[in-house]
XYZ file of C-alpha atoms in Angstrom:
522
model
C 0.000 0.000 0.000
C 1.507 3.330 -0.987
C 2.100 6.181 1.431
C -0.898 8.287 0.458
C -3.247 5.345 0.712
C -1.818 4.493 4.106
C -2.646 8.012 5.232
C -6.140 7.864 3.763
C -6.816 4.450 5.256
C -5.682 5.655 8.658
C -7.986 8.645 8.532
C -10.892 6.573 7.318
C -10.499 4.135 10.210
C -11.004 6.775 12.907
C -14.205 6.876 15.039
C -16.049 9.980 16.132
C -16.304 10.576 19.880
C -19.343 11.778 21.797
C -17.555 14.873 23.019
C -17.071 16.158 19.489
C -20.779 16.259 18.718
C -23.798 18.062 19.915
C -27.092 16.370 19.147
C -30.628 17.432 18.490
C -31.918 13.881 18.572
C -30.643 10.348 18.974
C -29.726 10.040 15.287
C -28.552 13.587 14.571
C -24.937 14.571 15.143
C -23.110 17.814 14.600
C -19.324 17.809 14.570
C -17.136 20.606 15.899
C -14.100 22.078 14.195
C -11.909 25.013 15.246
C -9.962 26.904 12.585
C -7.570 29.818 12.825
C -8.178 32.839 10.626
C -11.299 34.043 8.880
C -13.016 32.974 5.685
C -13.204 34.815 2.397
C -15.631 34.274 -0.442
C -17.335 30.901 -0.822
C -17.607 31.454 -4.577
C -15.881 28.246 -5.735
C -14.332 29.803 -8.828
C -12.561 32.417 -6.681
C -12.206 30.900 -3.183
C -8.501 31.119 -2.254
C -8.563 31.354 1.537
C -7.992 27.844 2.954
C -11.052 28.082 5.202
C -13.154 29.162 2.233
C -11.813 26.278 0.155
C -12.683 23.845 2.943
C -16.278 25.076 2.990
C -16.600 25.305 -0.805
C -15.365 21.722 -1.147
C -18.250 20.529 1.032
C -21.091 22.696 -0.293
C -20.374 22.355 -4.019
C -19.866 19.344 -6.254
C -18.361 19.106 -9.730
C -18.831 16.668 -12.573
C -16.616 14.149 -10.793
C -15.690 13.505 -7.164
C -12.341 12.320 -5.853
C -12.365 9.587 -3.220
C -9.888 9.044 -0.351
C -7.789 6.649 -2.441
C -7.385 9.230 -5.192
C -9.860 7.536 -7.507
C -12.668 9.357 -9.292
C -16.359 8.544 -9.201
C -19.522 10.253 -10.464
C -20.519 13.617 -9.049
C -23.034 15.654 -11.014
C -22.053 13.563 -14.035
C -23.339 9.996 -13.976
C -20.801 9.039 -16.637
C -18.733 10.269 -19.564
C -17.107 9.183 -22.816
C -13.820 10.236 -24.417
C -13.186 10.544 -28.144
C -10.549 8.345 -29.794
C -8.099 11.252 -30.027
C -8.526 12.044 -26.325
C -9.631 15.625 -27.023
C -13.398 15.522 -26.532
C -15.108 14.582 -23.270
C -18.887 14.173 -23.263
C -20.508 14.140 -19.817
C -24.011 12.875 -19.092
C -25.424 14.751 -16.084
C -27.605 13.145 -13.439
C -31.232 14.075 -13.949
C -31.727 14.251 -10.175
C -28.822 16.691 -9.626
C -30.341 19.775 -7.987
C -29.449 23.132 -6.555
C -30.395 23.858 -2.964
C -33.447 25.782 -4.204
C -34.720 22.608 -5.871
C -33.968 23.659 -9.446
C -32.063 21.305 -11.731
C -28.317 21.539 -12.254
C -27.852 21.765 -16.014
C -24.996 21.642 -18.497
C -25.376 25.401 -18.985
C -24.450 25.879 -15.316
C -21.069 24.292 -16.014
C -20.584 26.291 -19.199
C -21.169 29.519 -17.264
C -18.895 28.424 -14.406
C -15.988 27.476 -16.663
C -16.264 30.719 -18.594
C -16.227 32.637 -15.289
C -12.789 31.176 -14.587
C -11.498 33.124 -17.576
C -13.311 36.413 -17.040
C -14.530 38.844 -18.166
C -13.588 41.273 -15.446
C -11.354 39.229 -13.176
C -9.617 35.966 -14.025
C -9.779 33.132 -11.513
C -6.483 31.981 -9.975
C -7.497 28.497 -11.104
C -7.863 29.320 -14.802
C -4.333 28.071 -15.449
C -5.429 24.589 -14.365
C -7.721 24.403 -17.399
C -5.265 25.616 -20.029
C -5.652 22.346 -21.923
C -9.247 23.341 -22.771
C -9.672 24.586 -26.319
C -8.908 28.328 -26.714
C -8.102 28.750 -23.009
C -4.619 30.153 -23.621
C -5.868 32.573 -26.274
C -8.604 33.793 -23.918
C -6.110 34.402 -21.112
C -3.899 36.275 -23.566
C -6.831 38.555 -24.415
C -6.988 37.303 -27.993
C -10.441 35.723 -27.630
C -13.509 36.107 -25.434
C -14.539 33.570 -22.728
C -17.444 32.497 -24.951
C -14.856 30.854 -27.229
C -13.831 28.399 -24.499
C -14.135 24.775 -25.609
C -17.166 23.904 -23.496
C -20.800 23.703 -24.611
C -24.151 22.313 -23.561
C -25.474 19.854 -26.145
C -28.685 19.757 -24.107
C -29.713 20.249 -20.478
C -27.987 17.059 -19.351
C -25.109 16.740 -21.833
C -21.902 18.743 -21.486
C -19.185 18.620 -24.149
C -15.642 19.647 -23.248
C -13.092 20.006 -26.049
C -9.349 20.170 -25.405
C -6.537 21.643 -27.473
C -4.664 18.385 -27.036
C -5.198 15.191 -25.080
C -4.830 15.704 -21.327
C -5.670 12.717 -19.161
C -5.246 14.855 -16.053
C -8.299 16.960 -16.899
C -10.616 14.581 -15.033
C -8.765 15.223 -11.767
C -9.101 18.963 -12.360
C -12.847 18.565 -12.905
C -13.166 17.024 -9.430
C -11.823 20.149 -7.702
C -13.957 22.793 -5.964
C -13.278 25.465 -8.591
C -14.816 23.259 -11.303
C -18.237 23.335 -9.610
C -21.244 24.692 -11.549
C -22.702 28.179 -11.191
C -26.298 29.104 -12.045
C -26.113 32.241 -14.173
C -29.559 33.654 -13.353
C -28.979 33.360 -9.593
C -25.447 34.732 -9.891
C -26.674 37.796 -11.784
C -29.385 38.487 -9.200
C -26.758 38.771 -6.434
C -25.209 41.875 -8.024
C -21.644 41.138 -6.992
C -22.479 39.507 -3.631
C -22.336 35.905 -4.830
C -20.548 33.689 -2.312
C -20.274 36.371 0.367
C -23.427 35.602 2.371
C -25.685 32.633 3.096
C -28.567 34.066 1.084
C -26.356 35.075 -1.838
C -25.008 31.567 -2.430
C -26.657 28.617 -4.152
C -25.334 25.146 -3.314
C -25.324 21.824 -5.141
C -23.088 19.791 -2.807
C -23.869 17.563 0.182
C -24.105 20.559 2.551
C -25.401 24.108 2.661
C -24.215 26.999 4.791
C -26.992 27.474 7.330
C -25.232 30.238 9.272
C -22.257 32.469 8.597
C -21.119 34.951 11.221
C -18.115 36.561 9.530
C -14.914 35.955 11.437
C -16.689 33.912 14.117
C -18.660 30.881 12.990
C -19.866 28.829 10.042
C -22.517 26.139 10.292
C -22.992 23.522 7.604
C -26.070 21.299 7.441
C -27.121 18.541 5.062
C -28.521 19.758 1.759
C -32.001 18.183 1.422
C -31.848 18.677 -2.350
C -28.612 16.697 -2.728
C -28.804 13.319 -4.453
C -25.883 10.947 -4.768
C -24.943 7.278 -4.798
C -22.899 8.212 -1.726
C -25.129 10.515 0.358
C -23.847 12.566 3.273
C -23.770 10.701 6.574
C -22.894 13.532 8.957
C -25.830 15.826 9.703
C -23.717 18.937 10.063
C -20.681 20.687 11.449
C -20.149 23.839 13.510
C -16.925 25.590 12.551
C -15.388 28.135 14.894
C -13.326 30.755 13.061
C -10.522 32.894 14.435
C -9.384 30.326 16.975
C -6.167 31.498 18.598
C -5.328 28.004 19.829
C -6.694 25.164 17.713
C -4.591 22.674 19.659
C -6.298 23.671 22.919
C -9.682 23.385 21.200
C -8.720 19.882 20.107
C -7.583 18.724 23.542
C -10.717 20.196 25.136
C -13.013 18.301 22.766
C -14.095 21.343 20.759
C -12.482 20.213 17.506
C -11.952 16.770 15.983
C -8.894 17.843 14.001
C -5.895 20.149 14.276
C -2.419 20.719 12.931
C 0.137 19.981 15.637
C 3.592 21.437 16.296
C 6.256 18.728 16.505
C 6.920 19.416 20.174
C 3.279 18.665 21.073
C 2.934 15.375 19.211
C 3.992 13.133 22.093
C 1.463 14.697 24.464
C -1.522 13.673 22.306
C -1.471 10.007 23.200
C -5.164 9.394 22.535
C -5.131 11.016 19.097
C -4.147 9.547 15.763
C -1.167 11.507 14.472
C -0.312 11.524 10.793
C 2.893 13.025 9.493
C 4.160 13.642 6.007
C 6.770 15.630 4.139
C 4.661 18.111 2.221
C 7.185 20.846 1.411
C 10.563 20.799 -0.307
C 12.981 23.613 0.456
C 15.014 24.133 -2.686
C 17.619 26.491 -4.073
C 16.096 28.214 -7.119
C 18.359 30.099 -9.529
C 17.362 33.048 -11.712
C 19.170 32.236 -14.966
C 18.557 35.709 -16.379
C 20.899 37.209 -13.783
C 24.545 37.832 -14.679
C 26.603 34.631 -14.957
C 23.845 32.402 -13.580
C 22.708 31.747 -17.138
C 25.811 29.599 -17.587
C 24.969 25.984 -16.788
C 28.487 25.140 -15.600
C 28.353 27.995 -13.092
C 24.950 26.828 -11.826
C 26.018 23.197 -11.524
C 29.154 24.214 -9.634
C 27.069 26.331 -7.254
C 24.742 23.384 -6.625
C 27.499 20.786 -6.433
C 29.513 22.752 -3.869
C 26.784 22.561 -1.218
C 27.487 20.253 1.735
C 24.275 18.338 2.478
C 25.721 16.751 5.604
C 26.474 20.199 6.962
C 22.877 21.264 6.348
C 21.587 18.073 7.984
C 23.424 19.071 11.135
C 21.334 22.220 11.631
C 17.917 20.771 10.774
C 15.371 20.130 13.560
C 13.752 16.718 13.992
C 10.828 17.459 11.681
C 13.095 18.246 8.723
C 15.544 16.128 6.748
C 17.699 16.489 3.655
C 16.310 15.284 0.326
C 17.301 14.900 -3.305
C 13.658 14.886 -4.480
C 11.967 18.027 -5.752
C 8.388 16.706 -5.752
C 7.348 16.058 -2.112
C 5.839 12.848 -0.740
C 2.305 14.203 -0.577
C 2.055 14.896 -4.308
C -0.063 12.555 -6.386
C -0.396 12.159 -10.136
C -3.183 10.462 -12.101
C -4.531 9.143 -8.760
C -1.143 7.516 -8.039
C 1.289 8.338 -5.264
C 3.950 10.094 -7.350
C 7.002 9.305 -5.232
C 6.080 5.637 -4.771
C 5.688 5.247 -8.528
C 8.496 7.508 -9.748
C 11.044 6.480 -7.162
C 13.609 8.865 -5.732
C 16.018 11.133 -7.565
C 19.743 10.556 -7.196
C 21.933 13.316 -5.824
C 23.443 15.719 -8.347
C 26.780 14.372 -9.604
C 29.324 16.495 -11.451
C 31.628 15.359 -14.253
C 34.471 17.241 -12.546
C 34.984 18.938 -9.214
C 32.881 22.016 -8.457
C 35.835 24.446 -8.312
C 37.106 23.440 -11.768
C 33.614 23.546 -13.256
C 33.037 26.973 -11.722
C 36.243 28.387 -13.218
C 35.443 26.930 -16.623
C 32.011 28.510 -16.523
C 33.425 31.907 -15.589
C 36.083 31.680 -18.305
C 33.454 30.843 -20.921
C 31.735 34.114 -20.012
C 35.001 36.071 -20.016
C 34.914 36.598 -16.247
C 37.224 35.714 -13.372
C 34.795 35.951 -10.487
C 31.096 36.051 -9.735
C 29.772 39.608 -9.362
C 27.669 40.637 -6.359
C 25.123 37.878 -5.875
C 22.374 37.648 -3.281
C 20.629 34.622 -1.790
C 17.130 35.314 -0.464
C 15.971 33.022 2.350
C 12.945 32.799 4.679
C 13.644 34.613 7.930
C 13.538 31.586 10.234
C 16.295 30.191 12.416
C 16.579 26.928 10.484
C 16.648 28.590 7.067
C 19.164 31.199 8.193
C 21.425 28.477 9.578
C 21.114 26.409 6.402
C 21.912 29.509 4.348
C 24.995 30.072 6.486
C 26.218 26.561 5.676
C 25.580 27.165 1.966
C 27.329 30.537 2.074
C 30.395 28.949 3.679
C 30.488 26.171 1.070
C 30.499 28.672 -1.774
C 33.203 30.754 -0.144
C 35.471 27.820 0.734
C 34.968 25.693 -2.380
C 34.375 28.251 -5.119
C 35.904 31.380 -3.655
C 32.559 33.091 -4.281
C 31.193 35.612 -1.794
C 27.393 35.493 -1.644
C 25.255 37.857 0.423
C 22.458 36.166 2.401
C 19.261 38.218 2.752
C 16.635 36.850 5.212
C 13.112 38.067 4.400
C 9.594 37.556 5.698
C 7.965 34.854 3.582
C 5.479 37.233 1.923
C 8.237 39.650 0.932
C 10.390 36.763 -0.280
C 7.664 35.542 -2.629
C 6.927 39.064 -3.853
C 10.513 39.469 -4.979
C 10.616 36.031 -6.589
C 7.358 36.589 -8.485
C 8.739 39.918 -9.711
C 11.991 38.280 -10.823
C 13.878 40.529 -8.401
C 16.376 37.968 -7.124
C 19.579 36.112 -8.016
C 19.020 32.940 -6.013
C 16.396 32.022 -3.435
C 15.778 29.275 -0.902
C 12.084 28.555 -1.461
C 9.484 26.289 0.187
C 7.873 24.456 -2.750
C 4.748 22.328 -2.563
C 1.845 21.242 -4.737
C -0.845 18.590 -4.544
C 0.280 17.108 -7.889
C 3.664 16.476 -9.477
C 2.544 18.064 -12.739
C 1.447 21.197 -10.897
C 4.873 21.667 -9.335
C 6.921 20.767 -12.416
C 4.832 22.975 -14.720
C 5.974 25.987 -12.716
C 9.422 25.581 -14.299
C 8.212 25.285 -17.907
C 9.430 27.787 -20.500
C 6.048 29.475 -20.856
C 5.512 30.178 -17.152
C 6.792 33.101 -15.136
C 5.840 31.820 -11.677
C 9.398 31.740 -10.363
C 10.872 33.960 -13.092
C 13.875 31.645 -13.513
C 14.325 32.597 -17.166
C 15.162 28.965 -17.940
C 14.124 27.671 -21.362
C 14.202 24.001 -22.348
C 12.367 22.534 -25.330
C 13.183 19.036 -24.085
C 11.653 19.737 -20.674
C 8.535 21.307 -22.192
C 8.133 18.332 -24.536
C 8.256 15.903 -21.610
C 5.514 17.840 -19.808
C 3.383 17.841 -22.964
C 3.970 14.114 -23.386
C 2.996 13.399 -19.778
C -0.173 15.475 -20.149
C -1.312 13.163 -22.943
C -0.495 9.972 -21.035
C -2.276 8.082 -18.287
C -1.378 6.222 -15.118
C 2.139 4.998 -14.490
C 3.379 6.042 -17.929
C 2.539 9.680 -17.178
C 4.376 9.418 -13.862
C 7.459 7.909 -15.521
C 7.553 10.735 -18.044
C 7.231 13.339 -15.301
C 10.064 11.628 -13.433
C 12.236 12.145 -16.514
C 11.264 15.818 -16.527
C 12.067 16.128 -12.827
C 15.515 14.596 -13.366
C 16.199 16.865 -16.356
C 15.250 19.924 -14.323
C 17.599 18.938 -11.509
C 20.463 18.281 -13.943
C 20.108 21.830 -15.269
C 21.187 23.458 -12.024
C 18.100 25.692 -12.038
C 16.693 24.136 -8.884
C 18.318 22.019 -6.183
C 16.221 20.243 -3.514
C 17.871 20.565 -0.114
C 15.514 19.509 2.670
C 11.912 18.681 3.418
C 9.546 19.918 6.082
C 7.176 17.605 7.936
C 3.642 18.529 8.918
C 1.769 16.806 11.747
C -1.995 16.464 12.066
C -4.052 15.092 14.922
C -7.483 13.561 14.473
C -9.516 12.356 17.415
C -9.075 8.634 17.884
C -12.866 8.363 17.965
C -13.517 9.825 14.509
C -14.694 7.633 11.658
C -14.791 8.745 8.056
C -12.939 12.064 8.256
C -11.037 12.393 4.992
C -8.286 14.998 4.873
C -6.618 15.831 1.568
C -2.966 16.352 2.587
C -2.176 18.233 -0.609
C -4.873 20.879 -0.337
C -5.474 20.776 3.420
C -9.196 20.260 2.760
C -11.372 18.247 5.149
C -14.252 16.350 3.541
C -16.911 15.808 6.174
C -19.643 13.933 4.323
C -18.537 10.471 5.501
C -18.065 11.284 9.189
C -20.173 9.089 11.458
C -20.498 8.248 15.129
C -20.206 4.570 16.042
């Protein structure tokens, strides 16, 4: 059993305790959950706040639904067919799929929702996940209108989705919260308030928002208009927002789930603790800066780093790694790391000092000009950066300035391309999602790196299925690491506690979403 399935199985084997529920009858149970922070919009096409995503994932449902093992099963769609060239998907919608007002969910509701992702007005942050849809890239570039998107309603219960090229990963995308339908007439009536209030939101998932007290509380209750082969079992959940101590809420029985600091894990003896490496801290190089465009210089910089030295400053919850894609990432419903295996450490054809000098000479230089390494302003990252700085000085004779920054400021500079090198925490729920961020046509990390071979591997993987897609992505990952553009250094572990008396709580470790529909009390 792979790692992700072990995690899912563990969570699905938990049983819900009496103290975590309040009842309004012998067969009615309401779970409790404490969350830090507030919630933003519940509009699924634009929900970015993690609390909002959690709610949206439980009150909306797309064409397909992902299960705890990463498989897909019918949601609003009762089935679908794929054309022989893999470019056209035809979905047959359930005739009993309804909105919370009792009206039918139709194919037009999906057409409107998908077009909303691409504007007009504002573009959804999730539009890039549907770039394989016909005309999507041209629409984002402003060359076409959203109405040109490759999605149409053949009739009320038949939706046709046309892709630019085959993309077997599109079905996983269609199971996400942002691919939920949106009823155009209701949306228009809200006059810009859609998703901001209980009365201004229409639901088609297993739950509805029965109460929303901004910044304080959200209550979800079963949607009586929801029909599914797998109906909701939990009656409802009361979510407390703005909790300043979710761990205390957990230990006091006011929350069935919480993220746990490493130092508190041992004290929660009655809870089920799951841990996983969900973030890779990697050195990312901006190849458009000075001599960093020279591959020999980059490889020497990466090869000079002493991993054992870094290991010596890492706390217990972190460890060195040679993998870029973290353990929690999946791909085509498979555990990526289990299927792809692990990457070997970067090996140089000659020693780092010689390679560095050759790279400088090829550029007509004798030394590296002023170069800055941006790092998160935490004790561990500063210490790791100090080790790296010493390696470059001692091995390459290169003086690098280390600049610790608050994480938000660090990302702002990276997204603007205002950096030479940066130590970045990288994570994504899928391998493709993380690797695509280094493709030639993306500016997410502004690395300036261009590789036709790398882009071709990503395109090839997008058209493949199952293990073959994973193997192709593994080739892309290895190629990226051999380029010296990014170097994985260490991983960060996250710890989550779920009451040992919870059954059916499914937590998506990639997105941090909790699906509550299967929670029951034994």
